[in-house]
Short mmCIF file of C-alpha atoms and ligand atoms in Angstrom, two decimals:
data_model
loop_
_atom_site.label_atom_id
_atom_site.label_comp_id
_atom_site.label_asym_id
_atom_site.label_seq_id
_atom_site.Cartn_x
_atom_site.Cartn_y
_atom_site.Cartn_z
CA UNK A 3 2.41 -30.57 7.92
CA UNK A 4 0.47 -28.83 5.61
CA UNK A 5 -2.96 -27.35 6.51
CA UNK A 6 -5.93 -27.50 4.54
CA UNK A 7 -6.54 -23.69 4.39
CA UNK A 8 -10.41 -22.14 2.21
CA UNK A 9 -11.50 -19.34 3.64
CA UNK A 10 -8.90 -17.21 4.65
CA UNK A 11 -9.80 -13.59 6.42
CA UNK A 12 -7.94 -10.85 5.94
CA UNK A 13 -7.67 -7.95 8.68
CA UNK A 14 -6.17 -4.24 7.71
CA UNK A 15 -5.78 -2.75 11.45
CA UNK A 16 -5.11 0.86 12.41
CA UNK A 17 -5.39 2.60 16.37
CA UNK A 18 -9.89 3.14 15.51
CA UNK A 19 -9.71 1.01 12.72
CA UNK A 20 -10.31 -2.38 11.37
CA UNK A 21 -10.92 -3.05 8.03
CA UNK A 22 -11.49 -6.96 6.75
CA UNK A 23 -12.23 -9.26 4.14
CA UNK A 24 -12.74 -13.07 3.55
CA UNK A 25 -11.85 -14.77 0.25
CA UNK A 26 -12.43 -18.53 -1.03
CA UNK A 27 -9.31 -19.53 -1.75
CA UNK A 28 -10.19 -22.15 -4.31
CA UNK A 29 -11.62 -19.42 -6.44
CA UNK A 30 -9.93 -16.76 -4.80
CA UNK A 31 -13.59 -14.90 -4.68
CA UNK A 32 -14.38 -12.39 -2.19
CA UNK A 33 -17.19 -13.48 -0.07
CA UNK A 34 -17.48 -10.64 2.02
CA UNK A 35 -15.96 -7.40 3.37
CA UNK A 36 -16.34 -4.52 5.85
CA UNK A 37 -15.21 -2.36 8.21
CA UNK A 38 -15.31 -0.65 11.97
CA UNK A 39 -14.68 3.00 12.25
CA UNK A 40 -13.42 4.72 15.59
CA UNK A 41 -12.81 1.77 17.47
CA UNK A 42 -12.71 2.86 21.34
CA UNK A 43 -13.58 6.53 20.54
CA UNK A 44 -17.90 5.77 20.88
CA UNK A 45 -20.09 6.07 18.11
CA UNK A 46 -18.63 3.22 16.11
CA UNK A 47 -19.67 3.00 12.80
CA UNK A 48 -19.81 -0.65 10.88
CA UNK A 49 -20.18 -1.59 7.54
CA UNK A 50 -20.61 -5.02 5.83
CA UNK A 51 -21.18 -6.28 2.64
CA UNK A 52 -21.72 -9.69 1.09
CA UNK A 53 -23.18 -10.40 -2.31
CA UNK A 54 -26.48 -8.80 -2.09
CA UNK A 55 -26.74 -7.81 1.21
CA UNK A 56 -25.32 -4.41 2.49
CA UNK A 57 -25.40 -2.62 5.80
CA UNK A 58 -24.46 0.53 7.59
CA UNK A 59 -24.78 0.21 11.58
CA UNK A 60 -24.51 3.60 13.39
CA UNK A 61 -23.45 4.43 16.46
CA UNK A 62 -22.90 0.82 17.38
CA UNK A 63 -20.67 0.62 20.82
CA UNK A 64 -17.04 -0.71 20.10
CA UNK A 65 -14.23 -0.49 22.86
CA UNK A 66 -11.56 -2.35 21.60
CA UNK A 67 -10.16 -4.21 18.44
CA UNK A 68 -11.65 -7.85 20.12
CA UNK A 69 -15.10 -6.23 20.25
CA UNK A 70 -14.50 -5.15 16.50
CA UNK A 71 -13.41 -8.24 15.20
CA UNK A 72 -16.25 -10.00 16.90
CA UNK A 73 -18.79 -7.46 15.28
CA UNK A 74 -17.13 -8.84 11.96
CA UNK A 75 -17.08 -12.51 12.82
CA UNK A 76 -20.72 -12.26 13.69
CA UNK A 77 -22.14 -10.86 10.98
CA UNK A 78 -19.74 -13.09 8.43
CA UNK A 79 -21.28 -15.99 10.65
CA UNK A 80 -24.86 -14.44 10.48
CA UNK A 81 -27.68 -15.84 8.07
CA UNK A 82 -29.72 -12.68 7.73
CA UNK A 83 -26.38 -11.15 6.35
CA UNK A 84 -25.64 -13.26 3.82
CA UNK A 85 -24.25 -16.35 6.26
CA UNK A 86 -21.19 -17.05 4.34
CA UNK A 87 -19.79 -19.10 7.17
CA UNK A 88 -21.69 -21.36 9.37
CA UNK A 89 -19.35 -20.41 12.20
CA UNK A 90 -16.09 -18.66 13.43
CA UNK A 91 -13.86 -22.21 12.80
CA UNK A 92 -14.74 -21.93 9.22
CA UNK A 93 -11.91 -19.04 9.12
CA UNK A 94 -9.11 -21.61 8.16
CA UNK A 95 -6.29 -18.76 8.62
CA UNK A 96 -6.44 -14.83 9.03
CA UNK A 97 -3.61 -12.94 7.22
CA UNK A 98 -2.42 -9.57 8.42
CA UNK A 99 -1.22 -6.22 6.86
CA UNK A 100 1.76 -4.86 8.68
CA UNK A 101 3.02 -1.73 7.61
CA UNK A 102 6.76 -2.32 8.74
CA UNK A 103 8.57 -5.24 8.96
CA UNK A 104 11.98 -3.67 9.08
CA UNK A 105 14.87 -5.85 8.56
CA UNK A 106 14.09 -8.74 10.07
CA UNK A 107 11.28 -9.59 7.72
CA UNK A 108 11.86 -10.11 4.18
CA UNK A 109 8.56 -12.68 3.69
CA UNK A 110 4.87 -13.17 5.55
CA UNK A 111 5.87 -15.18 8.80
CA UNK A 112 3.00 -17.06 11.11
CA UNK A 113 2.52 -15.80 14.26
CA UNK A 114 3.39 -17.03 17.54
CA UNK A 115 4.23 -15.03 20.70
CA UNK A 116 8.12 -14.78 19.57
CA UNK A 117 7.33 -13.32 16.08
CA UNK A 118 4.83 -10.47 18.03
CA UNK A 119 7.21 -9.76 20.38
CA UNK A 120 9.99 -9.16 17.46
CA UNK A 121 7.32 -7.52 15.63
CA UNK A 122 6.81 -5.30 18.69
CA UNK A 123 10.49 -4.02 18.91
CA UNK A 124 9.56 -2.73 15.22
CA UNK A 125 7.41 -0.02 16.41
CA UNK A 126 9.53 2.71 17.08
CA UNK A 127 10.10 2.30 12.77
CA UNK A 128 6.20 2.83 11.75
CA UNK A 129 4.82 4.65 15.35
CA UNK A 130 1.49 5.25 13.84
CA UNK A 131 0.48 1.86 11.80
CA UNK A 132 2.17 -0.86 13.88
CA UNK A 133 1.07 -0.46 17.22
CA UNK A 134 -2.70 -0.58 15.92
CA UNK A 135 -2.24 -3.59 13.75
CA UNK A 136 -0.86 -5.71 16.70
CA UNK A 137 -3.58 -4.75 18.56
CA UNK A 138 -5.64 -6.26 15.72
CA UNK A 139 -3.75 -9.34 15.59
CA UNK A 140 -4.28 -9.77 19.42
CA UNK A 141 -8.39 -9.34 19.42
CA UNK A 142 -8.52 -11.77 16.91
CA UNK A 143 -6.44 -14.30 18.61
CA UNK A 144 -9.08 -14.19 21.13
CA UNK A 145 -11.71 -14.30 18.89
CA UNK A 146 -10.27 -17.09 16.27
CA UNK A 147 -7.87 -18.83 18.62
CA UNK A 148 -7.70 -21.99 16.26
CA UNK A 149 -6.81 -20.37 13.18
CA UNK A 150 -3.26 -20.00 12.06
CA UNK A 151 -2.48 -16.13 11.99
CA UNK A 152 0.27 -14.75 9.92
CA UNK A 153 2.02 -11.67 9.20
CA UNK A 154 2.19 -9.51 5.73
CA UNK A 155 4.64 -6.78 5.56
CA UNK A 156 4.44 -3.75 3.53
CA UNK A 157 7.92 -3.65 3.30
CA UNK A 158 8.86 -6.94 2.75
CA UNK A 159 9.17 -7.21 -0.83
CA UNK A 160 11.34 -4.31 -1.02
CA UNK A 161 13.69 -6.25 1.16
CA UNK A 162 15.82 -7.42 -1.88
CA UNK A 163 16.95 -4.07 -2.86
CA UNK A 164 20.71 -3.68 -2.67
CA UNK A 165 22.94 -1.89 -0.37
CA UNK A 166 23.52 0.99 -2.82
CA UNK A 167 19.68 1.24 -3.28
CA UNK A 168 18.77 1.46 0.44
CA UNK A 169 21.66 2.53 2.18
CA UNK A 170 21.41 6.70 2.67
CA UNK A 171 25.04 8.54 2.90
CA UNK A 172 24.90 8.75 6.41
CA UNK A 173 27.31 7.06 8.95
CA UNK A 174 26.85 3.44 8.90
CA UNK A 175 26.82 3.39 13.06
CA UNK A 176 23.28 4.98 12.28
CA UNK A 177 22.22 2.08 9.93
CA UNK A 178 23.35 -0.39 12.46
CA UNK A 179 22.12 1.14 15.77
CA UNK A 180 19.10 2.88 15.20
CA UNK A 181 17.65 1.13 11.47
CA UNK A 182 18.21 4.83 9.53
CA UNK A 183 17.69 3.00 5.81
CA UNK A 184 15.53 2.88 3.30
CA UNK A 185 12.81 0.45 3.34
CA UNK A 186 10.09 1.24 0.65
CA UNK A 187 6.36 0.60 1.63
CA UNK A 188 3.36 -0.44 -0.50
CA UNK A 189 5.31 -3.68 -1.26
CA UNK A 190 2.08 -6.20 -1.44
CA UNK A 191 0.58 -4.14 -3.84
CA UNK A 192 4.19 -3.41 -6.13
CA UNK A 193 4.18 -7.31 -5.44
CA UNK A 194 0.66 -8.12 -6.58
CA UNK A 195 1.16 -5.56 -9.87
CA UNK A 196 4.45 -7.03 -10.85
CA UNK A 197 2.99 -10.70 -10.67
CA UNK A 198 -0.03 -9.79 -12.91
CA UNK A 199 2.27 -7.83 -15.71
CA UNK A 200 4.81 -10.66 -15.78
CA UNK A 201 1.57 -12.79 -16.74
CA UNK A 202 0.08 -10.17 -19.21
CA UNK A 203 3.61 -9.98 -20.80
CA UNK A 204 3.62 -13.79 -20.96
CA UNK A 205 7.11 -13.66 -19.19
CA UNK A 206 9.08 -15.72 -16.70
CA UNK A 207 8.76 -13.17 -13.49
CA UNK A 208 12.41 -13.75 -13.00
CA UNK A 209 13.07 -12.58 -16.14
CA UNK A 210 10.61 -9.17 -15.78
CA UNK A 211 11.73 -5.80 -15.74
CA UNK A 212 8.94 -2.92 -14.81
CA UNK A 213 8.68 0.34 -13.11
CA UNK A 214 5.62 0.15 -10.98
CA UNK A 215 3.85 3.10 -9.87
CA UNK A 216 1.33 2.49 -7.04
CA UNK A 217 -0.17 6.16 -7.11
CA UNK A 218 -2.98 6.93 -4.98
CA UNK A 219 -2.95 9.38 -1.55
CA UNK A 220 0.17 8.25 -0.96
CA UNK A 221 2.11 7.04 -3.86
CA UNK A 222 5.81 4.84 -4.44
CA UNK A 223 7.38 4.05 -7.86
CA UNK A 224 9.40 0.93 -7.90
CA UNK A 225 12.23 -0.39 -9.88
CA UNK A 226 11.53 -4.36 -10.22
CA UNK A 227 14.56 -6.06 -11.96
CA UNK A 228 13.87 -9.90 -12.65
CA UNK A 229 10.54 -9.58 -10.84
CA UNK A 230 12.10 -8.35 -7.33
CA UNK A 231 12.62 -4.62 -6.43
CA UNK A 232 15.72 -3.02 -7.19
CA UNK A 233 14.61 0.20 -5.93
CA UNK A 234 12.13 2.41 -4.21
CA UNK A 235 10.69 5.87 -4.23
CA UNK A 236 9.79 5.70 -0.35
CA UNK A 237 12.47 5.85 2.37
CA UNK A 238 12.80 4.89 6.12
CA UNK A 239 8.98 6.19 6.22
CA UNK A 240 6.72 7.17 3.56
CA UNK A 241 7.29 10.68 3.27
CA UNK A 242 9.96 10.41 1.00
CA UNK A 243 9.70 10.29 -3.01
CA UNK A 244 7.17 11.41 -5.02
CA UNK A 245 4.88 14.20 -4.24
CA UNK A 246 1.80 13.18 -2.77
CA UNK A 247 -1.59 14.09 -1.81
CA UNK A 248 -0.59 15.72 1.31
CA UNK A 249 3.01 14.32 1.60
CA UNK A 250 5.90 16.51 0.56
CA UNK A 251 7.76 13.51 -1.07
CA UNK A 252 11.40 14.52 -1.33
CA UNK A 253 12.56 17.85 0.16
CA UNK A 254 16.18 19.38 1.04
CA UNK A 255 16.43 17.79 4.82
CA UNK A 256 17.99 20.96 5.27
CA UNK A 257 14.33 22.86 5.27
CA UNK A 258 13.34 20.92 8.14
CA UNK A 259 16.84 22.47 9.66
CA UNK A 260 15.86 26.18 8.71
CA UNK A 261 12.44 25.76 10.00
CA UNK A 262 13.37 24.59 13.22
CA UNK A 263 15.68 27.34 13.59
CA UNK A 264 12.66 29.57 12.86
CA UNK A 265 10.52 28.95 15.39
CA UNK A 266 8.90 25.30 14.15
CA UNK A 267 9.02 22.25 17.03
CA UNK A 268 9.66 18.81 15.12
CA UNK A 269 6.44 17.73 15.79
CA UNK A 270 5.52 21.14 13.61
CA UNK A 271 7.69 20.06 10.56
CA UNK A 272 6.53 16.62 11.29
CA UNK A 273 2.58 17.48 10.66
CA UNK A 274 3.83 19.96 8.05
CA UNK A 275 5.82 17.92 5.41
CA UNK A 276 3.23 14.75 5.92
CA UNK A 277 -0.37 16.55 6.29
CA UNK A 278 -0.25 20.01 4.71
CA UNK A 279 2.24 19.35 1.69
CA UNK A 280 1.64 17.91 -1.18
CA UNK A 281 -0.80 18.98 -3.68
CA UNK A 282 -2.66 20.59 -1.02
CA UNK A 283 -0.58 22.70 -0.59
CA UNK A 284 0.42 23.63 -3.82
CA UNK A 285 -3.34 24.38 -4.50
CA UNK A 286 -5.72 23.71 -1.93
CA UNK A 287 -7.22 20.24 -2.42
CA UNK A 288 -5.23 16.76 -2.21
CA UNK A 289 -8.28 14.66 -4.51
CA UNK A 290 -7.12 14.43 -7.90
CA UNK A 291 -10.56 14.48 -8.73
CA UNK A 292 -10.75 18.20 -7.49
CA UNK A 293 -7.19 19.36 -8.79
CA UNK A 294 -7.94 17.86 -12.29
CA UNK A 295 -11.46 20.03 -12.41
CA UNK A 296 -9.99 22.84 -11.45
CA UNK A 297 -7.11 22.24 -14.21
CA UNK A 298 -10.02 22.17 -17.10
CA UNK A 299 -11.34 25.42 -15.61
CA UNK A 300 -8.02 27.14 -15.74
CA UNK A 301 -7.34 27.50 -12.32
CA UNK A 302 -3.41 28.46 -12.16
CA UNK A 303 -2.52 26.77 -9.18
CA UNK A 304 -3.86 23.42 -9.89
CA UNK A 305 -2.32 23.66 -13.06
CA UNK A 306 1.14 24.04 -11.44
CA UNK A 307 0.18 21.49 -8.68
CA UNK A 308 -0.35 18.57 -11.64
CA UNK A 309 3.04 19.35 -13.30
CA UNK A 310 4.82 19.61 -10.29
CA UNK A 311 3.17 16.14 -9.51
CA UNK A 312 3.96 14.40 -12.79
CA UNK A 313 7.41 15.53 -12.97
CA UNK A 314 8.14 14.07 -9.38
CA UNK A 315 6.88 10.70 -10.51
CA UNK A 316 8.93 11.47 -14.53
CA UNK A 317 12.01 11.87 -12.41
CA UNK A 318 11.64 8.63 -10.36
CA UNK A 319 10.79 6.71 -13.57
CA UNK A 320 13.72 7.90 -15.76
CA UNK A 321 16.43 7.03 -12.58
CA UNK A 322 14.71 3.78 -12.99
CA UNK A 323 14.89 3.00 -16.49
CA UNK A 324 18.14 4.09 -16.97
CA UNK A 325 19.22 1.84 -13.83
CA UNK A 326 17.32 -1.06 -14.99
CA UNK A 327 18.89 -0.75 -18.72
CA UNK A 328 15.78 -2.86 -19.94
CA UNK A 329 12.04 -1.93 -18.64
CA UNK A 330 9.47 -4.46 -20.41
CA UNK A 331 6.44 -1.94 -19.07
CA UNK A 332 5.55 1.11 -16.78
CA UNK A 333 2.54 -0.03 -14.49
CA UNK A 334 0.55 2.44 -13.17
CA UNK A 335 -1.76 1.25 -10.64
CA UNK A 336 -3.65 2.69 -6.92
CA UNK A 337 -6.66 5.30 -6.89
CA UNK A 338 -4.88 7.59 -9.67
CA UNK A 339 -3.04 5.12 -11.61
CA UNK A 340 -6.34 3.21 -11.87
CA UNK A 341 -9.03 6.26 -12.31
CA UNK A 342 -7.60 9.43 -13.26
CA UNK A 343 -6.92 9.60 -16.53
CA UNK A 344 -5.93 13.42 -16.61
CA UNK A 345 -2.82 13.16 -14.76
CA UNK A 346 -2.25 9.84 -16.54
CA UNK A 347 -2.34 11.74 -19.38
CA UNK A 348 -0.04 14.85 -17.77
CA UNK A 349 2.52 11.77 -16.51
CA UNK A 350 2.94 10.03 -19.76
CA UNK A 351 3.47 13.55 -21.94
CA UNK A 352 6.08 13.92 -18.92
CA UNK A 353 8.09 10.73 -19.70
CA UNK A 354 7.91 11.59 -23.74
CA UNK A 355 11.55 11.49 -23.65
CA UNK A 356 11.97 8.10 -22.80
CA UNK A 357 9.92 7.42 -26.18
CA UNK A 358 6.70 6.65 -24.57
CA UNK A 359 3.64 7.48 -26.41
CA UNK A 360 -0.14 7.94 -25.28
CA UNK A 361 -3.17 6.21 -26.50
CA UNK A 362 -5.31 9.12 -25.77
CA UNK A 363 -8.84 7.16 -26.26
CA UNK A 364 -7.48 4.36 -24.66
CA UNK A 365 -6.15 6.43 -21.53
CA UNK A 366 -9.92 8.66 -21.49
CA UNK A 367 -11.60 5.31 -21.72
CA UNK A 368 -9.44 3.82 -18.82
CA UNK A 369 -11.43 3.46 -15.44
CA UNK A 370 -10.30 0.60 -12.86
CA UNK A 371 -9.47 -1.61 -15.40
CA UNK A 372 -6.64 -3.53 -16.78
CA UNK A 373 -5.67 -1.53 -20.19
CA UNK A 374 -2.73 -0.67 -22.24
CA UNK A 375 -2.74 3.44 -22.36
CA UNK A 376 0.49 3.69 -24.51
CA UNK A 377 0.36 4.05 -28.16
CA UNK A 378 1.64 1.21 -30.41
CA UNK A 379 4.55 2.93 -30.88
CA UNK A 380 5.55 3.16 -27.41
CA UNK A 381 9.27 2.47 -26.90
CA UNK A 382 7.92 1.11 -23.55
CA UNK A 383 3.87 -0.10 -22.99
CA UNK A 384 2.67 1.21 -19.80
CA UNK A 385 0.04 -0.52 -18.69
CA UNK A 386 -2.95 0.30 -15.75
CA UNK A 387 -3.71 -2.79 -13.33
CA UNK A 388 -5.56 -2.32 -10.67
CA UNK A 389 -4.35 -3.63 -7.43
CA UNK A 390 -5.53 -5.94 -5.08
CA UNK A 391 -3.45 -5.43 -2.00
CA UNK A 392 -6.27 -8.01 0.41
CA UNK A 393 -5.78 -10.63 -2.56
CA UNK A 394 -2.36 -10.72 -2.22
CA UNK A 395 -2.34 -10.88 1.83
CA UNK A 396 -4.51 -13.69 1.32
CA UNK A 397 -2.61 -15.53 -1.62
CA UNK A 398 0.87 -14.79 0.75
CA UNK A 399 -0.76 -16.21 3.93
CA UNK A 400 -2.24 -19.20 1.72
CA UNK A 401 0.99 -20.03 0.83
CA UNK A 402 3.01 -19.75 4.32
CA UNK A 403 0.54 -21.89 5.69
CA UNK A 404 0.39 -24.66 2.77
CA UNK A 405 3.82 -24.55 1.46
P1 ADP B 526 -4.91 5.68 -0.58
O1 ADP B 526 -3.46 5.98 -0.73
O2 ADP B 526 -5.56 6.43 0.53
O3 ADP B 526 -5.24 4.20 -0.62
P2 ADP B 526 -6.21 5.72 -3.17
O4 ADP B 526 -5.34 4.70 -3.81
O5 ADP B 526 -7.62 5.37 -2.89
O6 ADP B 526 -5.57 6.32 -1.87
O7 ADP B 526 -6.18 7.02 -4.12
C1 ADP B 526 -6.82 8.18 -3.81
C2 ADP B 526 -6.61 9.14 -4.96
O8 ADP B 526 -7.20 8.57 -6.14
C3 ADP B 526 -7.26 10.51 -4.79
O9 ADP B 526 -6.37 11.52 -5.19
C4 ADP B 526 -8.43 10.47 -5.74
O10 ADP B 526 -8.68 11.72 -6.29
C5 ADP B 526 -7.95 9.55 -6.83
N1 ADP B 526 -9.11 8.96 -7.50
C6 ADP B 526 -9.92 8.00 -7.04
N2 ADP B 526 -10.94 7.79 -7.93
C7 ADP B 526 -10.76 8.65 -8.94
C8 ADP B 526 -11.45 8.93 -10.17
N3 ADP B 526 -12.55 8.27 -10.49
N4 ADP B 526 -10.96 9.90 -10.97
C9 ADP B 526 -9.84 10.57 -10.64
N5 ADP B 526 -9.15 10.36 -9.51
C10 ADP B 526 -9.59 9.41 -8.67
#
């Protein structure tokens, strides 16, 4: 039967960290957010916000994720902070972010022990986000043991890509035994983008085309043919694809070869390619804020670092227009796609050839906000939406629960 579901709390869990916020589903308003910091480490740090109340508590003692998403109940539950609940059973449902979902999950799922245990035998796929977030879904089973807990995967809308999409030339044995395929990540915010162009197009989303491009630290560019991914830039982890802030993207496999022949452990090339690559290392900082300063002041290597950037995401998003023969809009969305209107700017000069034009006041004047940064002329809009990744949990676990 269907539940009666308002305030639905949404939990973002790593190893030390918890992050969380609570929305009204009948207005689908934020009521409150925050987060713990080093979670079992000492010298916690928590901060909460609800409308006009703030606070930064530090060193506050939190062992474990219950004790963190107790901290969080009790302040949402606290009058002198805002009180937006009167107590912990006004959390109607909590929805989850998952990183990796692997095959098996394709949509949000509620939990019960058989789902966590399935979920568990996922780890091995995403080693450094899954563990933590099951340990967030377990401390808030204690905490919130009457609310209906569910599952959103980052991979799960990417699940609909076909076989010549996700499958790598490898031998299939090492698709079937060990799960070597691409999966794509950064689905629920592809998702949420994709749903909010088909609706500033005014089209059917079964009948929407886009390349999304959630660029931000870590970026993915998307392929979304009749308003489901076709494609992905990310692979079996999200290394792969573009270049990133401190993320190779897409290398010859065979330099992780050659450096292990030269002296490099894989735990070497491991930290290498995913936390001294990128535009770090192509010129020192991985904050597109910093690269694009240096840029106007003529430093040389940030100058190559941008290009280099913008022509791994022009590459991605001609494969994909060519593959999707008709692309209603480009969407360009996460911390850069949103804010940075330099390499916006750099990325749309880069895709020129596809007959896409820039707006250049339009892109300057383009901070966090929904725009059009294309000219009129544009052979394809592209279009900046900011994301809303905890929306979309909560919409997704709203509907599992009421549909
Ligand atoms: P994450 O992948 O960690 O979620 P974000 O989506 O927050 O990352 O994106 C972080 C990136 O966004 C950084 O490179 C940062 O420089 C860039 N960014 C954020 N705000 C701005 C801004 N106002 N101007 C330019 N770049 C920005």
């Amino acid at each position: 039967m269907a539940e009666v579901i308002r305030n639905v709390l949404v939990v973002n869990a790593g190893s030390s960290s918890l992050k969380f916020m609570l929305f009204d589903m009948a207005s689908e308003r934020m009521l409150a957010k925050g987060q713990v910091e080093r979670i079992g480490i000492g010298n916690a740090l928590f901060t909460f916000s609800t409308e006009g109340f703030s606070e930064k508590q530090s060193p506050c003692e939190v062992p474990d994720h219950t004790a963190a998403i107790r901290l969080a109940c009790g302040a949402l539950t606290d009058p002198a902070k805002g009180g937006c609940l009167k107590s912990f059973s006004d959390i109607d449902a909590v929805g989850h972010r998952l990183v990796h979902g692997g095959e098996r999950y394709s949509a949000p799922v509620r939990l019960d022990e058989a789902a966590l245990r399935e979920i568990e035998k996922l780890s091995p796929l995403a080693p450094l986000h899954n563990p933590g977030a099951l340990q967030g879904i377990r401390g808030c089973e204690q905490v919130l043991p009457g609310a209906p807990h569910v599952a959103v995967f980052d991979t799960a809308f990417h699940q609909t890509m076909p076989e010549e999409s996700y499958l790598y030339a490898l031998p299939k044995e090492l698709h079937e035994r060990l799960g070597v395929r691409k999966y794509g990540f950064h689905g629920t915010s592809h998702r949420f983008v994709t749903e909010r162009a088909a609706a500033l197009l005014g089209k059917p989303l079964d009948q929407t085309n886009l390349v999304t491009c959630h660029l931000g630290n870590g970026s993915s560019i998307t392929a979304v043919k009749g308003g489901k991914c076709f494609d992905t830039s990310m692979g079996m982890t999200p290394l792969a694809g573009v270049v990133m802030g401190t993320r190779s993207g897409d290398v010859d496999p065979a330099v992780a070869f050659y450096l292990m022949k030269n002296g490099y452990s894989a735990e070497d090339v491991d930290a290498l390619f995913n936390k001294q690559a990128g535009v770090k290392a192509l010129c020192g900082s991985s904050d597109m804020r910093d690269v694009c300063a240096a840029c106007e002041a003529g430093d040389r290597d940030a100058q190559v670092a941008l290009a280099r950037l913008v022509h791994s995401y022009a590459m991605y998003v001609g494969g994909y227009v060519a593959l999707l023969g008709r692309t209603d809009a480009i969407v360009l969305t996460g911390g850069i796609g949103e804010n940075s209107w330099e390499t916006r700017a750099a990325f749309l000069k880069a895709i020129a050839g596809l007959g896409v034009t820039l707006d250049e006041a339009a892109n300057r004047a383009t901070r966090g906000v929904e725009a059009t940064v294309s000219g009129k002329d544009s052979a394809i809009p592209v279009l900046v939406i900011p994301t809303n990744e905890e929306l979309m949990i909560a919409r997704e676990t709203f509907a599992v629960l009421t549909k």
